[in-house]
Coordinates of C-alpha atoms in Angstrom, one line a residue:
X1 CA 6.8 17.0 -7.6
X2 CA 3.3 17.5 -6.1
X3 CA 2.0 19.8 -3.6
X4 CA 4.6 20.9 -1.2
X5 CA 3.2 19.4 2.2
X6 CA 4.5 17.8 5.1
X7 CA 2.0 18.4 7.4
X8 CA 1.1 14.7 8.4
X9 CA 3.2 11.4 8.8
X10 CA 2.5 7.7 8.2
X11 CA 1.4 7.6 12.3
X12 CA -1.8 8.9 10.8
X13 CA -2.6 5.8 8.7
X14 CA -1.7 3.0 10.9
X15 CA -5.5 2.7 11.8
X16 CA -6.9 1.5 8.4
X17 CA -10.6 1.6 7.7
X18 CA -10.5 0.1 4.4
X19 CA -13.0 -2.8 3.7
X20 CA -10.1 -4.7 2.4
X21 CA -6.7 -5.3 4.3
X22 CA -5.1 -5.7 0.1
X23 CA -6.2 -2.0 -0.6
X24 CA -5.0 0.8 1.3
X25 CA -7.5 3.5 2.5
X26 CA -8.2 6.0 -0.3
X27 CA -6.2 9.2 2.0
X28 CA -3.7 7.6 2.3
X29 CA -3.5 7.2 -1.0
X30 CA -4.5 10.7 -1.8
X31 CA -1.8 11.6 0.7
X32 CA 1.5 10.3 -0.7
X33 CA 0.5 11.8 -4.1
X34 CA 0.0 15.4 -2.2
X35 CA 3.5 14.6 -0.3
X36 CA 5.6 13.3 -3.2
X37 CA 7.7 16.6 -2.6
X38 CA 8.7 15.3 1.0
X39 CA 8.5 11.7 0.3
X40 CA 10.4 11.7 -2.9
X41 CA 13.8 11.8 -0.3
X42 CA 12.8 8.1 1.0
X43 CA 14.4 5.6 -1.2
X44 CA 17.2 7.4 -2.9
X45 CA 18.9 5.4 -5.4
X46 CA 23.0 5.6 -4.7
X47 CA 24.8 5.1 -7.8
X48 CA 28.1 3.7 -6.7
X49 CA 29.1 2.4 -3.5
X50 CA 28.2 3.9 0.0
X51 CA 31.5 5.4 0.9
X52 CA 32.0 8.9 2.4
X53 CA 30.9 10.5 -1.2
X54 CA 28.5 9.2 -3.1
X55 CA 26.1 9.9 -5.9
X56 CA 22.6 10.0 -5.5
X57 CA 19.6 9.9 -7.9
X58 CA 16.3 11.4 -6.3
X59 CA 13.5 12.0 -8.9
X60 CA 15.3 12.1 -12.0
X61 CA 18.4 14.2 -11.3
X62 CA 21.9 12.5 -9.9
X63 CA 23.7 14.6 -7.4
X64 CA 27.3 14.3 -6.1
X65 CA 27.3 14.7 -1.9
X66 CA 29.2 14.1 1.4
X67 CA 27.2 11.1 2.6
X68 CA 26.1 11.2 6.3
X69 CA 23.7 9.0 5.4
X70 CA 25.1 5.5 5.4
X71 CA 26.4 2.6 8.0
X72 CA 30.1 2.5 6.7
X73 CA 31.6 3.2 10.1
X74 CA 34.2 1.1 9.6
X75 CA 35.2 2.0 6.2
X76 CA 34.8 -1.8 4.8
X77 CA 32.2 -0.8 1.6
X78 CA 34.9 0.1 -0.5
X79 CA 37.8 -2.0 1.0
X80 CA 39.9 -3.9 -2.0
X81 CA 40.3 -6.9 0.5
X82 CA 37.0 -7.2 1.5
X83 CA 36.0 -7.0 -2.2
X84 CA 38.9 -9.5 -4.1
X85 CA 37.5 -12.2 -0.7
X86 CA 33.5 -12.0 -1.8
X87 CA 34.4 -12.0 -5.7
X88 CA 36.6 -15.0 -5.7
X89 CA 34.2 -16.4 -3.1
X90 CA 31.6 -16.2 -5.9
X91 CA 33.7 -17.4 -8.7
X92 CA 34.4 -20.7 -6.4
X93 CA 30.9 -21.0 -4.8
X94 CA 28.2 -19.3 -7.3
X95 CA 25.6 -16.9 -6.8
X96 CA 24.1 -17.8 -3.7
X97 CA 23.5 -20.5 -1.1
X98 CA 20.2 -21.8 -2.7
X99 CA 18.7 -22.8 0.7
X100 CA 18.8 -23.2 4.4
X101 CA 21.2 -23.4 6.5
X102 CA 19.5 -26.2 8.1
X103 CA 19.0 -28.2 5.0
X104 CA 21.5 -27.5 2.6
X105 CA 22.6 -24.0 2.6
X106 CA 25.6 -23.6 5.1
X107 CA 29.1 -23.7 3.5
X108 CA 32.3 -24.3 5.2
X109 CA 32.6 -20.6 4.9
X110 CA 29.2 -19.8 7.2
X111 CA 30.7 -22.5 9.8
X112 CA 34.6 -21.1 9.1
X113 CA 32.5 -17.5 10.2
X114 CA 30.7 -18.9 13.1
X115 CA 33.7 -20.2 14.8
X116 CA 35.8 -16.7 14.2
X117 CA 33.0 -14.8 15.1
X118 CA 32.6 -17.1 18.7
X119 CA 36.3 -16.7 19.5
X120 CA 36.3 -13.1 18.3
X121 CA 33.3 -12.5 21.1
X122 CA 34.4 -14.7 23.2
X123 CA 31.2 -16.7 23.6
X124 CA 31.1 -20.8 22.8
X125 CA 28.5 -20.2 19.9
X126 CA 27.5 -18.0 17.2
X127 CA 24.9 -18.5 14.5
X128 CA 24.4 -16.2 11.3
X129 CA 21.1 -14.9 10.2
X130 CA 20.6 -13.6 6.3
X131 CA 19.0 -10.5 7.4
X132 CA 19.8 -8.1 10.6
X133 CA 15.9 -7.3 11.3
X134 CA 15.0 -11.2 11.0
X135 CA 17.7 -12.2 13.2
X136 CA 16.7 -10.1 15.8
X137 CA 13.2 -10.8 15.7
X138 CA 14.2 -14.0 15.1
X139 CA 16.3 -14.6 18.3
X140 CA 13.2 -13.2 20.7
X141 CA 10.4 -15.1 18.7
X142 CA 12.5 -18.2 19.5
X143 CA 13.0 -17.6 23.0
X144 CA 9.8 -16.6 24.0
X145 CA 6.3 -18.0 24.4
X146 CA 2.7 -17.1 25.5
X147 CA 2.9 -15.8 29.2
X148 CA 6.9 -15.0 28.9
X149 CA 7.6 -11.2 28.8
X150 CA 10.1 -9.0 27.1
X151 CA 11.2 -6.1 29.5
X152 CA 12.4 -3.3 26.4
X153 CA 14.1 -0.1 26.9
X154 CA 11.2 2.4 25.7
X155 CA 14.0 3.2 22.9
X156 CA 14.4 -0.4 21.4
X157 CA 14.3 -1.0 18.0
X158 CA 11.3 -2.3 16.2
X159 CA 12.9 -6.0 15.7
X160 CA 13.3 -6.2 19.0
X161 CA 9.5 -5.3 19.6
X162 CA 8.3 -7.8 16.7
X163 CA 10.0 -10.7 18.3
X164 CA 8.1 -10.6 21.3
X165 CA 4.7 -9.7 19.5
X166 CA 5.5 -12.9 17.4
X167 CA 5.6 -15.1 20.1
X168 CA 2.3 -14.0 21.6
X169 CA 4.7 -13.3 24.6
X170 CA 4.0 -10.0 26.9
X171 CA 6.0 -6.8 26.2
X172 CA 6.5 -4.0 28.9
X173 CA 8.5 -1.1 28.4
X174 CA 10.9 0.8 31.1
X175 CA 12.0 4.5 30.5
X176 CA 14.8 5.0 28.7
X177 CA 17.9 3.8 30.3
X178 CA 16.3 4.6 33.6
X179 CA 17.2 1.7 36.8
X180 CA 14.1 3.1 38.5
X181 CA 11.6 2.1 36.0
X182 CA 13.3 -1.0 34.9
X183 CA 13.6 -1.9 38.8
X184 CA 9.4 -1.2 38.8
X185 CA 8.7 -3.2 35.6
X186 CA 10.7 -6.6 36.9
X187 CA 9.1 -6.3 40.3
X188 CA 5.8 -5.3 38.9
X189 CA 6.5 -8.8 36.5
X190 CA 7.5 -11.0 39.4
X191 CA 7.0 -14.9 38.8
X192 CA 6.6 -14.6 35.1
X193 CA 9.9 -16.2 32.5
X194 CA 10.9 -13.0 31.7
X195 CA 13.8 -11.5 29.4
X196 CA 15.8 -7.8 29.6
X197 CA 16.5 -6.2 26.1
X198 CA 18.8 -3.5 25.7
X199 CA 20.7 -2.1 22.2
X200 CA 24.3 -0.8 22.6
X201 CA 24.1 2.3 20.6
X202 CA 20.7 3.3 20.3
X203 CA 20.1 3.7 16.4
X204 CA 17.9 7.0 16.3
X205 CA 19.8 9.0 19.5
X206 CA 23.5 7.3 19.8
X207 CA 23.8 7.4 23.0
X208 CA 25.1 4.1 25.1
X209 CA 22.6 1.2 27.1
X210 CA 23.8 2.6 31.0
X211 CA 25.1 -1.5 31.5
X212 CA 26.5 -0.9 34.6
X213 CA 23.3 0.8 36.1
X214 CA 20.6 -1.7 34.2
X215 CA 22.6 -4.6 35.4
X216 CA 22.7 -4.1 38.7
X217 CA 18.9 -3.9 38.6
X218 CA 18.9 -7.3 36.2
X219 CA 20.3 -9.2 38.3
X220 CA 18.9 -8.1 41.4
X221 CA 15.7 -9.8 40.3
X222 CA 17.7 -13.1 38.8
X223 CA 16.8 -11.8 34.7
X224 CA 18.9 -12.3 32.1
X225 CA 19.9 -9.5 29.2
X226 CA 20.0 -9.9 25.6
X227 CA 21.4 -6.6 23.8
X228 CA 21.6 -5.4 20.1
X229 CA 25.0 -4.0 19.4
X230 CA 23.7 -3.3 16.3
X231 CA 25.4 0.1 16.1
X232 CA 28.6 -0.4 18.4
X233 CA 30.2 -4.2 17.1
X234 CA 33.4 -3.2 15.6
X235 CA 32.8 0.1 16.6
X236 CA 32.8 0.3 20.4
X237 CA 35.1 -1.3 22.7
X238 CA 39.0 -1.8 23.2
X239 CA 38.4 -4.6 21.0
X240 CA 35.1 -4.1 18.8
X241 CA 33.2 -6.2 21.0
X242 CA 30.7 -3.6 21.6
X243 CA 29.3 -1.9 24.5
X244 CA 29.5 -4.8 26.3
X245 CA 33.2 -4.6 26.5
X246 CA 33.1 -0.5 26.2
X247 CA 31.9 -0.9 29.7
X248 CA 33.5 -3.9 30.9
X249 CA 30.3 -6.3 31.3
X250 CA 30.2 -8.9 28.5
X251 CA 30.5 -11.8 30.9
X252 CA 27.2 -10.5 33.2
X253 CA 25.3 -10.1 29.6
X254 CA 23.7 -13.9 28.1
X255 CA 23.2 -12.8 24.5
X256 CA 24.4 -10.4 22.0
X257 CA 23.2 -10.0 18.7
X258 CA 24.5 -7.6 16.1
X259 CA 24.7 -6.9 12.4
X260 CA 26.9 -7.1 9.4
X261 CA 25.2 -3.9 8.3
X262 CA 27.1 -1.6 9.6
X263 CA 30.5 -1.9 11.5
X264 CA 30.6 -4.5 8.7
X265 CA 30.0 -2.9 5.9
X266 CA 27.6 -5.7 4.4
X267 CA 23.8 -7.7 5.1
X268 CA 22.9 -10.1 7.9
X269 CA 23.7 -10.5 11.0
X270 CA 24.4 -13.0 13.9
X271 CA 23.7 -14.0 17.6
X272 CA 26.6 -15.4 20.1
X273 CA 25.8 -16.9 23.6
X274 CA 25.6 -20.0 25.6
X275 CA 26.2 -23.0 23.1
X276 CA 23.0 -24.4 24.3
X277 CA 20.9 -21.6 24.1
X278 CA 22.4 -21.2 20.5
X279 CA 21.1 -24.9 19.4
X280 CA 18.0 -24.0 20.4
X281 CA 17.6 -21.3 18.4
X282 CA 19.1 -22.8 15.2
X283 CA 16.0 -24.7 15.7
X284 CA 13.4 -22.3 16.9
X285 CA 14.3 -19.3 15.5
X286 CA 12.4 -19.4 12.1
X287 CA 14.4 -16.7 9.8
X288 CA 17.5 -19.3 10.6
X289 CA 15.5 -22.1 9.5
X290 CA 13.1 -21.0 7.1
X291 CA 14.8 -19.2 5.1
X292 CA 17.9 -18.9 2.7
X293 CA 21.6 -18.9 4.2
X294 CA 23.6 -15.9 3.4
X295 CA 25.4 -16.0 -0.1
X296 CA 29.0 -17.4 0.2
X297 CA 30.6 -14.6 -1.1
X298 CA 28.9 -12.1 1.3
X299 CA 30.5 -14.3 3.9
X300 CA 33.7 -14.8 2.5
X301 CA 33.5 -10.5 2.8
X302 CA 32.6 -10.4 6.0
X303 CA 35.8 -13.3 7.2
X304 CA 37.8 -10.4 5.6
X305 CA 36.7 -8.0 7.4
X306 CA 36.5 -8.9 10.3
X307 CA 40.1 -9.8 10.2
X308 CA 41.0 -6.3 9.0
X309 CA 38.9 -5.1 11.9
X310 CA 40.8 -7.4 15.0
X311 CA 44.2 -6.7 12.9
X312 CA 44.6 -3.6 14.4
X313 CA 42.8 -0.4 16.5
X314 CA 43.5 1.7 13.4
X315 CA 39.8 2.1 11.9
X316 CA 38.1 2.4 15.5
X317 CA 40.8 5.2 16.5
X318 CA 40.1 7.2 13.0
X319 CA 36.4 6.2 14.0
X320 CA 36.4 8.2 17.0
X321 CA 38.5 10.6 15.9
X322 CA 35.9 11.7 13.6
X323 CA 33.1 11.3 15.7
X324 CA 35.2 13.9 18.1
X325 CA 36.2 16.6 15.6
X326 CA 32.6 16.1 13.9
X327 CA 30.6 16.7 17.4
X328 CA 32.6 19.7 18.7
X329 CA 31.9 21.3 15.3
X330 CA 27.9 21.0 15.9
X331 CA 27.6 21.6 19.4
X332 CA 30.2 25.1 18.3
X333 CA 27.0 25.8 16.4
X334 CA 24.9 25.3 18.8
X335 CA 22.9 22.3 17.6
X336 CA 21.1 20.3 19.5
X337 CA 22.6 16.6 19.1
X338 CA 20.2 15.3 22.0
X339 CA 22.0 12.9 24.1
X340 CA 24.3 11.1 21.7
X341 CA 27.9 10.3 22.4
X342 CA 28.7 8.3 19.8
X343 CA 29.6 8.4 16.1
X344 CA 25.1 8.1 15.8
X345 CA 24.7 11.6 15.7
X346 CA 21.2 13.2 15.7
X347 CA 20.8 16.9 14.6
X348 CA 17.2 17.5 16.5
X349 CA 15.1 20.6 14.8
X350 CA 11.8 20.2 16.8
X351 CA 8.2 19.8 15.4
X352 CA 8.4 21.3 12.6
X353 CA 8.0 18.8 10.0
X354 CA 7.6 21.1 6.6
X355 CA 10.9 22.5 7.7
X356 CA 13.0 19.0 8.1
X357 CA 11.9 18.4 4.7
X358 CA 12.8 21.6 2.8
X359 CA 16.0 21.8 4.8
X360 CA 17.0 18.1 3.6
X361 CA 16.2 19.3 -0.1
X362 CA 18.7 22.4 0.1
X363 CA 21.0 20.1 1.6
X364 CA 20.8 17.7 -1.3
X365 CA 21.2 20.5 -3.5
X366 CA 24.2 22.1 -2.0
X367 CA 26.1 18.3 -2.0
X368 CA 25.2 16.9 1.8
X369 CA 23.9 13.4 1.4
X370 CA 21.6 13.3 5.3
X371 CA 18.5 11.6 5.9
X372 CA 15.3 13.1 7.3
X373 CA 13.8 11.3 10.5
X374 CA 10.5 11.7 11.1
X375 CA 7.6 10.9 13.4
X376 CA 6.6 7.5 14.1
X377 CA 10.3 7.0 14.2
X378 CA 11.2 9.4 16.9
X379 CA 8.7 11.8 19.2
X380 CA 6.9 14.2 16.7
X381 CA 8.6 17.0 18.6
X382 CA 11.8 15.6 18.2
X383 CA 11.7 15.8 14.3
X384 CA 16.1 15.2 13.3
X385 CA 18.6 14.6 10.6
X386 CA 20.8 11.8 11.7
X387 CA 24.4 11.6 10.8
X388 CA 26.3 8.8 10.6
X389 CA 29.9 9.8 10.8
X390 CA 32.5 6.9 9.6
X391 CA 36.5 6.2 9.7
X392 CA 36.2 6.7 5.8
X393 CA 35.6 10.8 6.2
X394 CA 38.4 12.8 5.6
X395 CA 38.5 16.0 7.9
X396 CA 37.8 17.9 4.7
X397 CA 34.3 15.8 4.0
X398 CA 33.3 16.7 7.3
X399 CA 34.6 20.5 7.4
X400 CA 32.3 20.9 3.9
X401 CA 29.7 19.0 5.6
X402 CA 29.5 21.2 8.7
X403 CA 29.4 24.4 6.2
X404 CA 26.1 23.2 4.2
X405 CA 24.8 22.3 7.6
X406 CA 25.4 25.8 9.0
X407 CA 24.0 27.2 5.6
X408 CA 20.6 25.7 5.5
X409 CA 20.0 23.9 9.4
X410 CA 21.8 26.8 11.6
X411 CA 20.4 29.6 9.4
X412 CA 16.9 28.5 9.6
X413 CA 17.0 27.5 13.4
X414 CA 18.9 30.8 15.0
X415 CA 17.6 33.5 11.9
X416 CA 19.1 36.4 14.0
X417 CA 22.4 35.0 13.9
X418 CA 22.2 34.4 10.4
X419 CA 20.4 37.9 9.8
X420 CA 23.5 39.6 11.4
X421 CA 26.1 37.6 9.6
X422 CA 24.4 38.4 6.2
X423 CA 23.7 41.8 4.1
X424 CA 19.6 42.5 4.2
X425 CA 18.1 40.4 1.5
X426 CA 14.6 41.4 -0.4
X427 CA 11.6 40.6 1.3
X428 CA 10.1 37.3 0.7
X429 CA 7.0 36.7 -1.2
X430 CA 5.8 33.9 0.7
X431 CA 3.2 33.0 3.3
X432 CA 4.6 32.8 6.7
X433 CA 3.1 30.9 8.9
X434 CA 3.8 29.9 12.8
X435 CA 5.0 27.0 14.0
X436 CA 5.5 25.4 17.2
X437 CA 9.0 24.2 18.5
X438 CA 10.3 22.1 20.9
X439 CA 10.0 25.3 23.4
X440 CA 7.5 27.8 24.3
X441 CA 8.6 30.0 21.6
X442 CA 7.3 30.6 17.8
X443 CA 9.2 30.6 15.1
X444 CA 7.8 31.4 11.6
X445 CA 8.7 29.4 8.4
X446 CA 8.4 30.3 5.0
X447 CA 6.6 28.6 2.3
X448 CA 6.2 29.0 -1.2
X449 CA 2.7 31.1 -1.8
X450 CA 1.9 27.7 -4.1
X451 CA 2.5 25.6 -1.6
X452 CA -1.0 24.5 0.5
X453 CA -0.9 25.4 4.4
X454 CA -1.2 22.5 6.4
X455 CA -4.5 21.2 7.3
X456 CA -5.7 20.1 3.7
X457 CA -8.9 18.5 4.0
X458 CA -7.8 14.5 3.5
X459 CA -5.3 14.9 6.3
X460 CA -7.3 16.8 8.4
X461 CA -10.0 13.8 7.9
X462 CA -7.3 11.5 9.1
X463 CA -6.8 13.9 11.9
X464 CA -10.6 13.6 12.8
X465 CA -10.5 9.8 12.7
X466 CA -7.0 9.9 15.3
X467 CA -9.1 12.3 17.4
X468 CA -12.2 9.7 17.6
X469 CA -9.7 6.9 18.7
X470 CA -8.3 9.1 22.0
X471 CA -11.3 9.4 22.6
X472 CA -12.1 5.4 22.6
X473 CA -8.5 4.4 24.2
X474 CA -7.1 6.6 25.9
X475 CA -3.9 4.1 25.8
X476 CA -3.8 3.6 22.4
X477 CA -4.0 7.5 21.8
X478 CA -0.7 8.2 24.2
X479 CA 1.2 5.6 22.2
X480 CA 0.0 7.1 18.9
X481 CA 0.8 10.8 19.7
X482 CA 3.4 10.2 23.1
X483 CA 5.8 7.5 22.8
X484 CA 6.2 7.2 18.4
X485 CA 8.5 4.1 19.0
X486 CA 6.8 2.0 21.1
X487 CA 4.0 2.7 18.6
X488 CA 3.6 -0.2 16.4
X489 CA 5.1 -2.7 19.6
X490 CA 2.3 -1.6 21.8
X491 CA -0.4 -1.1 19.5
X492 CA 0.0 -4.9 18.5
X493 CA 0.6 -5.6 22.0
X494 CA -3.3 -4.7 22.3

């Protein structure tokens, strides 16, 4: 399992010293053999379909768990209609397209797709991409050029940051949903060709792009907004349209992407706009062009479901049903689910990353499949578990999920409560050590007496090496240690 540490995250070995860019730097190395214990959750192998309960291999042993974990919001993974459509797809149509979409790839099925998917968003043009990531990069990398800029929430995923850095074009960040500072950046940005990027949902917080509010501002200074419903297609919306039509905007937005990830249940993804603007991207957008069209059963699949999905509100209402009855029984906890109002829902512990990790291990042993989140991802005081509730839980799954979350999370973040719930247990044998939190307070956690404290002396050289670079960019340093998901965006940018 190796040592027990957690002490250190990948933000520590962006800045690679190496003599060759094929060889990683020898800590960092050293470091994911001291961290297999914490990293050994990354990568879990599912052993059946990624429906509400799943099983899980992680290092050897198979465990049966509520799964929190995975995009199945609308329940399509395990749909017998969505699977008898992509199996006789692949009996007709083989194994996959076996090229571009440009060339030779693109079946009447991708076009039969295109054309529901327009009429379904209500836009004149939609093209399909094979991956959700590629698309999105895709879409801005096409767009853009040297001396355009990208105006990104400060919260936008990192495809949307790519894209920009791929076309050499200019990214500046605004606040988070903040008017204000997206009303300084376009001014600030005057006379440049310039482009407003928004998600729906935002994937790591669930909470909603404030349209009305960033709109306004938009289109004071005559920019147009692409957003990444990403999250919220299917999902959100009297329709499934998305935020967008949550708040009653999709004709003041000029592009939406989203994927067939998650609403959808499957891979890809696809953009829908002016039919102009979508030519040009069939053209420009190199993950269209240059590489392989999805596999004909994936979108005979995806036909299916998204008739399933426009049949009927059925699978959004049990969507936000869930999402409801899941919430209130946090926040009765008292968790801390940051500003999420959606079925994204982020359990946020604080800094303190030896403790995410253990708590995800109990979790996994007491039959709750949830994800840790860690720094570069999200702030490094803003360490969560993110839970992805879905119209496929039963109120059962998420009553027993709630009670392994109040045995492990609640009892290690409020010990008093738990303290005068419970008899007095023996006292531990461990090394407690402080830790700081998201407040002013200190908690202690408690570690196995084998277990290393942190500071071991490869990380800690890391550390020395991250302090030497504040020192030489002051920028740099705040993007490193301040804003975790603009990091890789702005460090490019640079």
């Amino acid at each position: 399992m190796g040592e027990r540490t957690a002490d250190y995250s990948l933000a520590d070995f962006f800045f690679s010293d190496s003599s060759d860019p094929l060889v990683p730097p020898a800590e960092y190395v050293a470091w994911r053999k001291a961290t297999a214990w914490a990293t050994s959750l990354y990568e879990p192998r599912l052993r059946g379909p990624a429906g509400p309960r799943v099983r899980v291999e992680r290092g050897g042993a198979v465990h049966s768990a509520i799964n929190l974990s995975s995009y199945n919001y609308m329940a399509f993974a395990e749909d017998p209609q969505v699977i008898r459509a992509a199996q006789e797809a692949l009996d007709r149509y083989g194994t996959g397209a076996c090229g571009s979409p440009l060339l030779s790839g693109k079946t009447d099925l991708h076009a039969r797709l295109e054309e529901r998917l327009s009429a379904f968003m209500q836009r004149p043009a939609t093209m399909l991409f094979n991956s959700g990531f590629g698309g999105a990069m895709g879409c801005l990398a096409g767009l853009l050029r040297k001396g355009d800029v990208a105006i990104l929430d400060a919260k936008c995923h990192l495809c949307l940051i790519a894209g920009p850095n791929l076309a050499r074009a200019k990214s500046v960040f605004f606040d988070h949903n903040d008017p204000k500072s997206l009303d300084e950046a376009l001014a600030a940005t005057a006379g440049k060709r310039r482009i407003v990027v928004v998600e729906g949902i935002y994937s790591m917080d669930g909470d909603m792009a404030d349209l009305p509010a960033l709109l306004e501002v938009a289109e004071k200074h005559g920019v147009g907004v692409m957003i990444d419903e990403a999250h919220s297609i299917l999902a959100c919306g009297a329709h499934g349209r998305g935020v967008t039509e949550h708040f009653g905007v999709e004709d003041r937005v000029a592009l939406v992407f989203a994927t067939f990830s998650k609403g959808f249940a499957s891979v890809g993804g696809f953009v829908s706009g002016n039919a102009d603007t979508i030519d040009y991207l069939r053209y420009y957008s190199h993950p269209y062009g240059f590489s392989c069209a999805l596999p004909p059963s994936v979108v005979a699949g995806l036909l299916t479901a998204l008739e399933l999905a426009t049949r009927d509100d059925e699978r959004r209402n049990r969507l936000r049903e869930n999402t409801a009855y899941f919430r209130k029984k946090l926040l009765d906890l008292g968790l801390n689910l940051g500003q999420s109002t959606t079925h994204v829902v982020p359990i946020v512990i604080g800094s303190d990353r030896q403790m995410l990790y253990e708590l995800c291990h109990e979790m996994q042993e007491k039959g709750l499949f949830l994800a840790p989140v860690d720094y570069p991802s999200v702030p490094e005081d803003q360490l969560r578990y993110r839970a992805a509730v879905t119209a496929a839980h039963t109120k059962r799954d998420l009553d027993e999920a709630v009670a392994i979350i109040e045995d492990t999370i609640v009892r290690r973040l409020f010990p008093a409560r738990a303290k005068a719930a419970q008899p007095a247990q023996p006292a531990s044998t461990g090394t407690t050590i402080p830790t700081t939190t998201t407040t002013t307070t200190t908690t202690t956690t408690t570690i196995p007496t084998t277990a290393p404290l942190p500071g071991t002396a490869v990380a800690a050289g890391w550390r020395g090496k991250v302090d030497t670079l504040r020192q030489l960019s002051g920028a740099v340093a705040d993007e490193v240690t301040g804003k975790a998901r603009q990091v890789l965006g702005r460090i490019w940018k640079q």
